[in-house]
Structures are given as C-alpha cells and as structure tokens.
C-alpha cells in the first residue's frame, strides 16, 4: 500500500507545503511587525515561514498571528471599521481551512484508498487461486472430468510438490 500510494501522497504533501510556504511568506510580509511587537518570533523570512509551517501542521496559528497568550487579534464588528484585523482574520481562516480541512483530508483519503486497493488486489488473488490451478492456471471446471483432482490442487496445494520436484532435479 505504501509503494502504490506513495507518489500521490508525496505530490499532495509537496503541494500542501508549497501553499503553506506561500502563506508563510505572506504572513511575514504583512503580519511580522504585529508578531514582533507581541512575541518577538519573526526576525527573518526563514524564521517566520518556518514558524508558520510548524504551527500550520498542528492547525494552530495563534502563535504566529496572536498575542503572548495565544489569542488571535479580534476582528472588527464591521469590515469597514478595522479592515486590518478583518484581513488578518480572513488570512488565518483561509490558511487553516486550506491545510486542516482540505489537504489533510485529501492526504488521509489517499492513504485509505491505497489500503483499499491493496485489499481489493489481495481479494482478487485469493479468488483467482480458488478458481484456477496455481501451477497450470487451468480453470477449475476443466478438472470436472477427473474426480478429486480439483480438491488436490485447490489453493495451490500442488505448488510445494513442484518446488520440491525442481529441488530434487537440481
């Protein structure tokens, strides 16, 4: 399941990291002065973006965009009264919705789908083993003319005999 689902999972994770980094640079460009006043956390783009990425992974951006106690700046009662805090709240909302609700859900769905495909493939192999001879791939109904032969071959019982035969030849 890991090998089958890894490429899609990796692409989704990389897309998520790219978007979170973009959100991090945006937060550095527009909100770093507010964070430095309250917490002294962002002094360079690397510091601010790294903090944003680490906090985004947990779905908590209060340390990046909040005060010393982890509280967000309260949005204005009306957008036109205090547009700065309104835009900041919208930014935090979009960042959390994108990472926590969208990308984490997609990544979990891909993991579940990979295991479901593995389970379906295992069930197909088991059904195939019940319908065909493991060694010769002859359909089980071809053995109706030979009573008891299918019961001897069902589930690959003869496979070990063939392996032992080839070991004796060597």
XYZ file of N, CA, C and O in Angstrom:
680
model
N 0.823 -1.187 0.000
C 0.000 0.000 0.000
C 0.868 1.251 0.000
O 0.520 2.249 -0.608
N 1.993 1.187 0.686
C 2.872 2.352 0.762
C 3.493 2.632 -0.598
O 3.542 3.781 -1.045
N 3.942 1.596 -1.273
C 4.574 1.789 -2.583
C 3.552 2.266 -3.602
O 3.842 3.135 -4.426
N 2.358 1.730 -3.549
C 1.327 2.099 -4.524
C 0.819 3.521 -4.299
O 0.620 4.270 -5.246
N 0.604 3.913 -3.059
C 0.025 5.221 -2.779
C 1.044 6.327 -2.558
O 0.673 7.497 -2.454
N 2.319 5.988 -2.483
C 3.347 6.979 -2.150
C 3.457 8.126 -3.151
O 3.584 9.274 -2.735
N 3.429 7.889 -4.470
C 3.583 9.028 -5.395
C 2.482 10.076 -5.242
O 2.783 11.280 -5.170
N 1.228 9.659 -5.164
C 0.141 10.617 -4.996
C 0.220 11.310 -3.643
O -0.027 12.509 -3.532
N 0.554 10.556 -2.631
C 0.684 11.120 -1.294
C 1.804 12.158 -1.253
O 1.645 13.238 -0.687
N 2.917 11.851 -1.886
C 4.045 12.778 -1.921
C 3.689 14.051 -2.674
O 4.014 15.156 -2.225
N 3.006 13.918 -3.818
C 2.609 15.108 -4.589
C 1.651 15.990 -3.783
O 1.784 17.212 -3.786
N 0.710 15.390 -3.104
C -0.221 16.175 -2.286
C 0.501 16.875 -1.141
O 0.221 18.033 -0.838
N 1.428 16.162 -0.519
C 2.167 16.756 0.583
C 3.032 17.919 0.094
O 3.086 18.967 0.746
N 3.684 17.757 -1.039
C 4.513 18.834 -1.588
C 3.646 20.036 -1.953
O 4.015 21.181 -1.675
N 2.492 19.802 -2.560
C 1.579 20.900 -2.869
C 1.168 21.626 -1.588
O 1.149 22.863 -1.544
N 0.861 20.884 -0.549
C 0.493 21.485 0.719
C 1.619 22.312 1.305
O 1.396 23.429 1.788
N 2.838 21.797 1.256
C 3.982 22.548 1.782
C 4.203 23.824 0.972
O 4.474 24.885 1.542
N 4.061 23.744 -0.354
C 4.231 24.938 -1.184
C 3.205 26.005 -0.817
O 3.546 27.179 -0.667
N 1.968 25.598 -0.659
C 0.932 26.574 -0.307
C 1.166 27.126 1.091
O 1.030 28.347 1.315
N 1.551 26.286 2.042
C 1.818 26.761 3.395
C 3.015 27.715 3.392
O 3.015 28.722 4.117
N 4.037 27.444 2.576
C 5.176 28.359 2.472
C 4.718 29.699 1.897
O 5.146 30.762 2.370
N 3.839 29.657 0.891
C 3.302 30.912 0.342
C 2.531 31.685 1.413
O 2.696 32.909 1.542
N 1.717 30.990 2.197
C 1.024 31.639 3.304
C 2.032 32.185 4.313
O 1.845 33.257 4.886
N 3.127 31.444 4.547
C 4.152 31.895 5.485
C 4.834 33.173 5.023
O 5.067 34.087 5.823
N 5.174 33.253 3.732
C 5.785 34.485 3.222
C 4.800 35.646 3.277
O 5.185 36.783 3.558
N 3.553 35.353 3.021
C 2.533 36.401 3.126
C 2.424 36.889 4.572
O 2.341 38.095 4.820
N 2.445 35.945 5.514
C 2.361 36.354 6.921
C 3.602 37.133 7.331
O 3.512 38.065 8.133
N 4.766 36.781 6.786
C 5.972 37.552 7.096
C 5.872 38.963 6.514
O 6.200 39.942 7.180
N 5.401 39.053 5.291
C 5.342 40.349 4.629
C 4.341 41.289 5.292
O 4.590 42.496 5.387
N 3.227 40.785 5.746
C 2.166 41.661 6.228
C 1.943 41.647 7.739
O 1.387 42.590 8.282
N 2.321 40.556 8.409
C 1.979 40.448 9.820
C 3.178 40.340 10.746
O 3.017 40.218 11.951
N 4.395 40.340 10.224
C 5.562 40.131 11.093
C 5.728 41.253 12.105
O 6.178 41.004 13.224
N 5.373 42.479 11.750
C 5.522 43.567 12.718
C 4.595 43.365 13.921
O 4.967 43.641 15.051
N 3.400 42.850 13.692
C 2.481 42.600 14.809
C 2.983 41.451 15.670
O 2.861 41.483 16.897
N 3.558 40.440 15.060
C 4.089 39.311 15.819
C 5.300 39.743 16.626
O 5.466 39.357 17.779
N 6.174 40.577 16.053
C 7.356 41.031 16.774
C 7.000 41.942 17.939
O 7.685 41.936 18.962
N 5.947 42.710 17.808
C 5.510 43.554 18.921
C 5.037 42.682 20.081
O 5.367 42.935 21.240
N 4.311 41.632 19.787
C 3.731 40.791 20.837
C 4.675 39.713 21.353
O 4.703 39.428 22.538
N 5.440 39.063 20.448
C 6.155 37.866 20.870
C 7.617 37.803 20.472
O 8.318 36.898 20.908
N 8.078 38.664 19.618
C 9.466 38.624 19.147
C 9.791 37.268 18.492
O 10.800 36.648 18.790
N 8.917 36.793 17.589
C 9.118 35.486 16.948
C 9.675 35.567 15.534
O 10.321 34.633 15.090
N 9.401 36.628 14.806
C 9.773 36.683 13.394
C 10.761 37.811 13.143
O 10.381 38.969 13.074
N 12.039 37.447 12.973
C 13.054 38.445 12.670
C 13.599 38.288 11.257
O 14.265 39.182 10.754
N 13.354 37.146 10.640
C 13.805 36.915 9.266
C 12.713 36.143 8.530
O 11.859 35.516 9.156
N 12.753 36.190 7.214
C 11.744 35.400 6.473
C 11.815 33.910 6.814
O 10.792 33.258 6.958
N 13.034 33.382 6.970
C 13.166 31.955 7.284
C 12.512 31.632 8.618
O 11.785 30.648 8.744
N 12.777 32.469 9.640
C 12.188 32.244 10.956
C 10.668 32.288 10.906
O 9.990 31.428 11.459
N 10.134 33.286 10.244
C 8.685 33.482 10.219
C 7.992 32.372 9.416
O 6.969 31.837 9.839
N 8.564 32.031 8.258
C 7.957 30.980 7.428
C 8.053 29.630 8.116
O 7.094 28.852 8.113
N 9.181 29.345 8.748
C 9.328 28.077 9.465
C 8.326 27.984 10.612
O 7.689 26.951 10.810
N 8.176 29.053 11.359
C 7.195 29.062 12.459
C 5.780 28.874 11.922
O 4.980 28.132 12.499
N 5.495 29.522 10.797
C 4.171 29.386 10.191
C 3.923 27.940 9.748
O 2.846 27.388 9.971
N 4.920 27.315 9.128
C 4.770 25.926 8.670
C 4.556 24.993 9.862
O 3.648 24.153 9.859
N 5.381 25.133 10.887
C 5.255 24.242 12.048
C 3.920 24.420 12.757
O 3.305 23.447 13.190
N 3.463 25.659 12.871
C 2.168 25.882 13.512
C 1.012 25.450 12.620
O -0.027 25.014 13.115
N 1.180 25.561 11.319
C 0.118 25.138 10.402
C -0.088 23.633 10.440
O -1.200 23.144 10.253
N 0.988 22.890 10.651
C 0.868 21.431 10.704
C -0.060 20.994 11.833
O -0.710 19.975 11.733
N -0.089 21.768 12.903
C -0.966 21.419 14.019
C -2.315 22.105 13.913
O -3.209 21.823 14.704
N -2.469 23.009 12.944
C -3.739 23.706 12.776
C -3.909 24.851 13.762
O -5.020 25.287 14.020
N -2.801 25.353 14.308
C -2.875 26.415 15.304
C -1.942 27.548 14.904
O -0.727 27.425 15.013
N -2.498 28.633 14.433
C -1.691 29.780 14.034
C -1.721 30.898 15.063
O -1.326 32.025 14.771
N -2.161 30.607 16.275
C -2.247 31.667 17.280
C -0.876 32.204 17.648
O -0.745 33.378 17.965
N 0.157 31.354 17.626
C 1.482 31.844 17.999
C 2.076 32.752 16.923
O 2.943 33.559 17.222
N 1.644 32.593 15.687
C 2.146 33.446 14.618
C 1.368 34.745 14.540
O 1.928 35.816 14.362
N 0.078 34.658 14.698
C -0.766 35.832 14.474
C -1.540 36.263 15.717
O -2.547 36.923 15.614
N -1.073 35.850 16.877
C -1.794 36.198 18.089
C -0.957 37.027 19.036
O 0.018 37.648 18.649
N -1.308 36.994 20.313
C -0.555 37.724 21.317
C 0.218 36.740 22.191
O 0.345 35.568 21.869
N 0.738 37.215 23.320
C 1.543 36.368 24.197
C 0.766 35.192 24.775
O 1.348 34.212 25.191
N -0.540 35.294 24.827
C -1.355 34.250 25.428
C -1.978 33.320 24.398
O -2.815 32.501 24.723
N -1.584 33.441 23.116
C -2.103 32.578 22.069
C -3.469 32.985 21.575
O -4.169 32.187 20.963
N -3.897 34.223 21.828
C -5.203 34.687 21.376
C -5.052 35.426 20.052
O -4.126 36.216 19.877
N -5.968 35.165 19.139
C -5.974 35.905 17.890
C -6.388 37.346 18.152
O -7.089 37.631 19.128
N -5.964 38.242 17.253
C -6.492 39.588 17.303
C -7.967 39.548 16.940
O -8.366 38.873 15.997
N -8.765 40.200 17.717
C -10.203 40.123 17.473
C -10.562 40.886 16.206
O -10.109 42.010 16.003
N -11.388 40.297 15.342
C -11.810 41.026 14.142
C -12.780 42.145 14.512
O -13.411 42.115 15.565
N -12.850 43.118 13.639
C -13.748 44.241 13.876
C -15.194 43.785 13.741
O -15.496 42.781 13.083
N -16.085 44.530 14.357
C -17.505 44.212 14.250
C -18.006 44.436 12.828
O -18.911 43.753 12.371
N -17.418 45.376 12.140
C -17.766 45.650 10.750
C -16.468 45.766 9.956
O -15.478 46.304 10.451
N -16.457 45.228 8.736
C -15.248 45.238 7.915
C -14.694 46.642 7.705
O -13.491 46.847 7.693
N -15.551 47.619 7.526
C -15.084 48.967 7.213
C -14.524 49.696 8.432
O -13.828 50.686 8.288
N -14.786 49.205 9.651
C -14.255 49.861 10.847
C -12.774 49.556 11.063
O -12.005 50.427 11.423
N -12.390 48.300 10.896
C -10.999 47.900 11.115
C -10.633 46.823 10.103
O -10.669 45.640 10.399
N -10.291 47.260 8.924
C -10.030 46.297 7.847
C -8.764 45.484 8.104
O -8.654 44.348 7.651
N -7.795 46.035 8.835
C -6.549 45.299 9.091
C -6.824 43.994 9.847
O -6.401 42.921 9.437
N -7.514 44.068 10.948
C -7.819 42.855 11.718
C -8.779 41.943 10.965
O -8.718 40.719 11.114
N -9.642 42.519 10.150
C -10.546 41.684 9.352
C -9.766 40.879 8.325
O -10.010 39.679 8.153
N -8.807 41.517 7.657
C -7.987 40.795 6.673
C -7.097 39.763 7.364
O -6.877 38.680 6.847
N -6.596 40.100 8.525
C -5.769 39.157 9.260
C -6.584 37.935 9.664
O -6.134 36.798 9.528
N -7.794 38.139 10.121
C -8.659 37.008 10.490
C -9.027 36.179 9.269
O -9.063 34.941 9.338
N -9.278 36.835 8.146
C -9.577 36.104 6.907
C -8.371 35.283 6.459
O -8.511 34.139 6.015
N -7.177 35.851 6.594
C -5.953 35.129 6.244
C -5.793 33.871 7.093
O -5.505 32.794 6.588
N -5.958 34.013 8.396
C -5.841 32.864 9.303
C -6.900 31.822 8.969
O -6.609 30.620 8.906
N -8.110 32.266 8.724
C -9.195 31.347 8.379
C -8.872 30.581 7.097
O -9.005 29.349 7.047
N -8.419 31.269 6.053
C -8.089 30.602 4.782
C -6.937 29.622 4.944
O -6.969 28.512 4.401
N -5.928 30.023 5.699
C -4.784 29.137 5.913
C -5.191 27.863 6.647
O -4.825 26.757 6.246
N -5.963 28.008 7.695
C -6.392 26.829 8.462
C -7.338 25.956 7.650
O -7.207 24.731 7.648
N -8.264 26.567 6.941
C -9.191 25.781 6.120
C -8.433 25.022 5.047
O -8.679 23.835 4.816
N -7.492 25.676 4.396
C -6.756 25.003 3.320
C -5.974 23.822 3.849
O -6.044 22.728 3.297
N -5.210 24.019 4.934
C -4.364 22.932 5.411
C -5.161 21.886 6.191
O -5.126 20.711 5.885
N -5.885 22.310 7.203
C -6.518 21.350 8.108
C -7.666 20.620 7.432
O -7.777 19.401 7.523
N -8.524 21.350 6.757
C -9.718 20.703 6.221
C -9.521 20.121 4.831
O -10.012 19.033 4.546
N -8.797 20.813 3.963
C -8.676 20.332 2.596
C -7.511 19.363 2.420
O -7.702 18.201 2.063
N -6.287 19.830 2.651
C -5.140 18.983 2.349
C -4.997 17.797 3.288
O -4.669 16.707 2.832
N -5.234 17.969 4.568
C -5.140 16.820 5.455
C -6.206 15.781 5.114
O -5.948 14.579 5.180
N -7.387 16.229 4.727
C -8.432 15.293 4.302
C -8.058 14.553 3.033
O -8.300 13.349 2.901
N -7.460 15.265 2.087
C -7.030 14.628 0.836
C -5.941 13.597 1.117
O -5.965 12.485 0.581
N -4.987 13.955 1.959
C -3.900 13.021 2.282
C -4.447 11.786 2.996
O -4.075 10.653 2.671
N -5.346 11.961 3.941
C -5.951 10.809 4.618
C -6.750 9.949 3.648
O -6.717 8.717 3.720
N -7.466 10.588 2.732
C -8.217 9.844 1.723
C -7.313 9.019 0.833
O -7.636 7.884 0.467
N -6.157 9.572 0.468
C -5.225 8.813 -0.368
C -4.647 7.620 0.378
O -4.435 6.559 -0.208
N -4.390 7.780 1.654
C -3.894 6.655 2.442
C -4.953 5.559 2.520
O -4.664 4.372 2.318
N -6.188 5.945 2.775
C -7.283 4.964 2.856
C -7.486 4.283 1.509
O -7.676 3.060 1.446
N -7.443 5.047 0.410
C -7.604 4.456 -0.919
C -6.486 3.479 -1.251
O -6.722 2.444 -1.880
N -5.264 3.778 -0.843
C -4.149 2.870 -1.113
C -4.354 1.542 -0.404
O -4.137 0.472 -0.984
N -4.801 1.582 0.846
C -5.051 0.335 1.562
C -6.257 -0.406 0.993
O -6.274 -1.637 0.949
N -7.261 0.323 0.520
C -8.425 -0.324 -0.092
C -8.024 -1.023 -1.395
O -8.478 -2.142 -1.664
N -7.174 -0.382 -2.180
C -6.715 -1.021 -3.418
C -5.885 -2.258 -3.115
O -5.993 -3.262 -3.808
N -5.056 -2.194 -2.082
C -4.267 -3.372 -1.698
C -5.181 -4.505 -1.246
O -4.979 -5.654 -1.621
N -6.202 -4.162 -0.463
C -7.150 -5.186 0.000
C -7.905 -5.792 -1.182
O -8.069 -7.015 -1.262
N -8.334 -4.973 -2.139
C -9.028 -5.490 -3.321
C -8.117 -6.379 -4.154
O -8.555 -7.404 -4.686
N -6.860 -6.003 -4.277
C -5.920 -6.825 -5.037
C -5.695 -8.168 -4.344
O -5.654 -9.213 -5.011
N -5.570 -8.161 -3.019
C -5.406 -9.415 -2.281
C -6.635 -10.307 -2.422
O -6.514 -11.525 -2.566
N -7.831 -9.689 -2.397
C -9.056 -10.479 -2.576
C -9.119 -11.070 -3.984
O -9.541 -12.214 -4.168
N -8.683 -10.289 -4.986
C -8.660 -10.800 -6.361
C -7.714 -11.986 -6.470
O -8.049 -12.998 -7.104
N -6.543 -11.897 -5.858
C -5.596 -13.012 -5.912
C -6.150 -14.249 -5.216
O -5.972 -15.375 -5.703
N -6.842 -14.047 -4.104
C -7.425 -15.177 -3.390
C -8.528 -15.838 -4.216
O -8.608 -17.066 -4.295
N -9.376 -15.020 -4.853
C -10.426 -15.567 -5.719
C -9.833 -16.295 -6.914
O -10.334 -17.347 -7.322
N -8.775 -15.743 -7.479
C -8.123 -16.383 -8.623
C -7.543 -17.729 -8.215
O -7.611 -18.700 -8.976
N -6.992 -17.807 -7.022
C -6.432 -19.059 -6.538
C -7.518 -20.100 -6.297
O -7.279 -21.293 -6.449
N -8.730 -19.654 -5.967
C -9.840 -20.578 -5.772
C -10.476 -21.021 -7.090
O -11.156 -22.033 -7.139
N -10.276 -20.261 -8.162
C -10.907 -20.577 -9.444
C -9.979 -21.251 -10.434
O -10.444 -21.884 -11.372
N -8.663 -21.081 -10.254
C -7.699 -21.636 -11.201
C -6.609 -22.388 -10.466
O -6.303 -22.100 -9.312
N -6.003 -23.324 -11.163
C -4.872 -24.055 -10.628
C -3.675 -23.095 -10.533
O -3.383 -22.351 -11.463
N -2.988 -23.130 -9.408
C -1.863 -22.227 -9.178
C -0.709 -22.506 -10.129
O -0.059 -21.592 -10.627
N -0.467 -23.771 -10.421
C 0.687 -24.154 -11.231
C 0.401 -23.990 -12.716
O 1.180 -23.396 -13.455
N -0.744 -24.496 -13.187
C -1.017 -24.511 -14.625
C -1.984 -23.429 -15.088
O -2.159 -23.244 -16.287
N -2.640 -22.713 -14.173
C -3.640 -21.681 -14.484
C -4.814 -22.218 -15.292
O -5.468 -21.482 -16.027
N -5.085 -23.500 -15.152
C -6.238 -24.104 -15.816
C -7.459 -23.863 -14.935
O -7.396 -24.000 -13.715
N -8.596 -23.517 -15.566
C -9.819 -23.245 -14.841
C -10.269 -24.491 -14.085
O -10.083 -25.614 -14.537
N -10.880 -24.296 -12.926
C -11.268 -25.424 -12.078
C -12.279 -26.350 -12.761
O -12.344 -27.530 -12.464
N -13.091 -25.815 -13.667
C -14.102 -26.644 -14.324
C -13.487 -27.626 -15.321
O -14.120 -28.607 -15.699
N -12.267 -27.391 -15.731
C -11.589 -28.348 -16.618
C -11.257 -29.643 -15.886
O -11.039 -30.675 -16.523
N -11.234 -29.581 -14.559
C -10.904 -30.764 -13.775
C -12.140 -31.586 -13.408
O -12.029 -32.577 -12.694
N -13.338 -31.202 -13.886
C -14.551 -31.966 -13.587
C -14.487 -33.381 -14.148
O -15.095 -34.298 -13.601
N -13.762 -33.567 -15.233
C -13.642 -34.906 -15.832
C -12.774 -35.821 -14.979
O -12.778 -37.033 -15.178
N -12.024 -35.261 -14.050
C -11.127 -36.041 -13.199
C -11.561 -35.867 -11.744
O -11.161 -34.926 -11.073
N -12.388 -36.756 -11.229
C -12.921 -36.599 -9.869
C -11.801 -36.526 -8.821
O -10.854 -37.289 -8.856
N -11.930 -35.543 -7.933
C -10.975 -35.384 -6.838
C -9.728 -34.603 -7.208
O -8.954 -34.228 -6.320
N -9.499 -34.357 -8.474
C -8.268 -33.665 -8.884
C -8.270 -32.198 -8.448
O -7.250 -31.667 -8.016
N -9.445 -31.547 -8.575
C -9.501 -30.133 -8.179
C -9.280 -29.972 -6.676
O -8.612 -29.049 -6.234
N -9.812 -30.883 -5.869
C -9.616 -30.789 -4.430
C -8.146 -30.925 -4.062
O -7.686 -30.332 -3.075
N -7.387 -31.699 -4.838
C -5.950 -31.832 -4.590
C -5.180 -30.568 -4.994
O -4.111 -30.301 -4.459
N -5.703 -29.833 -5.976
C -4.996 -28.655 -6.499
C -5.499 -27.342 -5.900
O -4.832 -26.320 -6.036
N -6.651 -27.351 -5.270
C -7.269 -26.111 -4.759
C -6.324 -25.374 -3.806
O -5.705 -25.951 -2.938
N -6.240 -24.054 -3.989
C -5.438 -23.215 -3.105
C -3.942 -23.374 -3.267
O -3.188 -22.952 -2.405
N -3.472 -23.978 -4.352
C -2.042 -24.091 -4.591
C -1.367 -25.214 -3.835
O -0.178 -25.149 -3.563
N -2.131 -26.266 -3.500
C -1.553 -27.362 -2.734
C -0.434 -28.082 -3.491
O 0.506 -28.572 -2.883
N -0.546 -28.142 -4.812
C 0.473 -28.823 -5.601
C 1.738 -27.973 -5.771
O 2.760 -28.484 -6.196
N 1.673 -26.711 -5.480
C 2.814 -25.827 -5.734
C 4.053 -26.290 -4.967
O 5.164 -26.280 -5.503
N 3.889 -26.712 -3.712
C 5.037 -27.170 -2.944
C 5.619 -28.454 -3.523
O 6.834 -28.657 -3.504
N 4.742 -29.320 -4.063
C 5.247 -30.545 -4.685
C 6.121 -30.229 -5.888
O 7.154 -30.856 -6.099
N 5.702 -29.247 -6.701
C 6.504 -28.858 -7.861
C 7.820 -28.237 -7.421
O 8.868 -28.470 -8.027
N 7.800 -27.451 -6.366
C 9.020 -26.848 -5.867
C 9.975 -27.920 -5.375
O 11.190 -27.875 -5.673
N 9.467 -28.906 -4.646
C 10.319 -29.992 -4.174
C 10.847 -30.824 -5.345
O 11.996 -31.290 -5.319
N 10.033 -31.016 -6.385
C 10.471 -31.751 -7.575
C 11.649 -31.047 -8.249
O 12.649 -31.673 -8.592
N 11.531 -29.728 -8.417
C 12.611 -28.965 -9.041
C 13.857 -28.933 -8.150
O 14.982 -28.935 -8.637
N 13.669 -28.956 -6.830
C 14.810 -29.005 -5.920
C 15.537 -30.348 -6.038
O 16.771 -30.401 -5.956
N 14.800 -31.435 -6.251
C 15.412 -32.750 -6.430
C 16.175 -32.844 -7.742
O 17.182 -33.526 -7.825
N 15.668 -32.161 -8.763
C 16.349 -32.175 -10.063
C 17.679 -31.429 -10.008
O 18.613 -31.764 -10.740
N 17.746 -30.426 -9.172
C 18.970 -29.612 -9.110
C 20.030 -30.281 -8.346
O 20.690 -31.045 -8.204
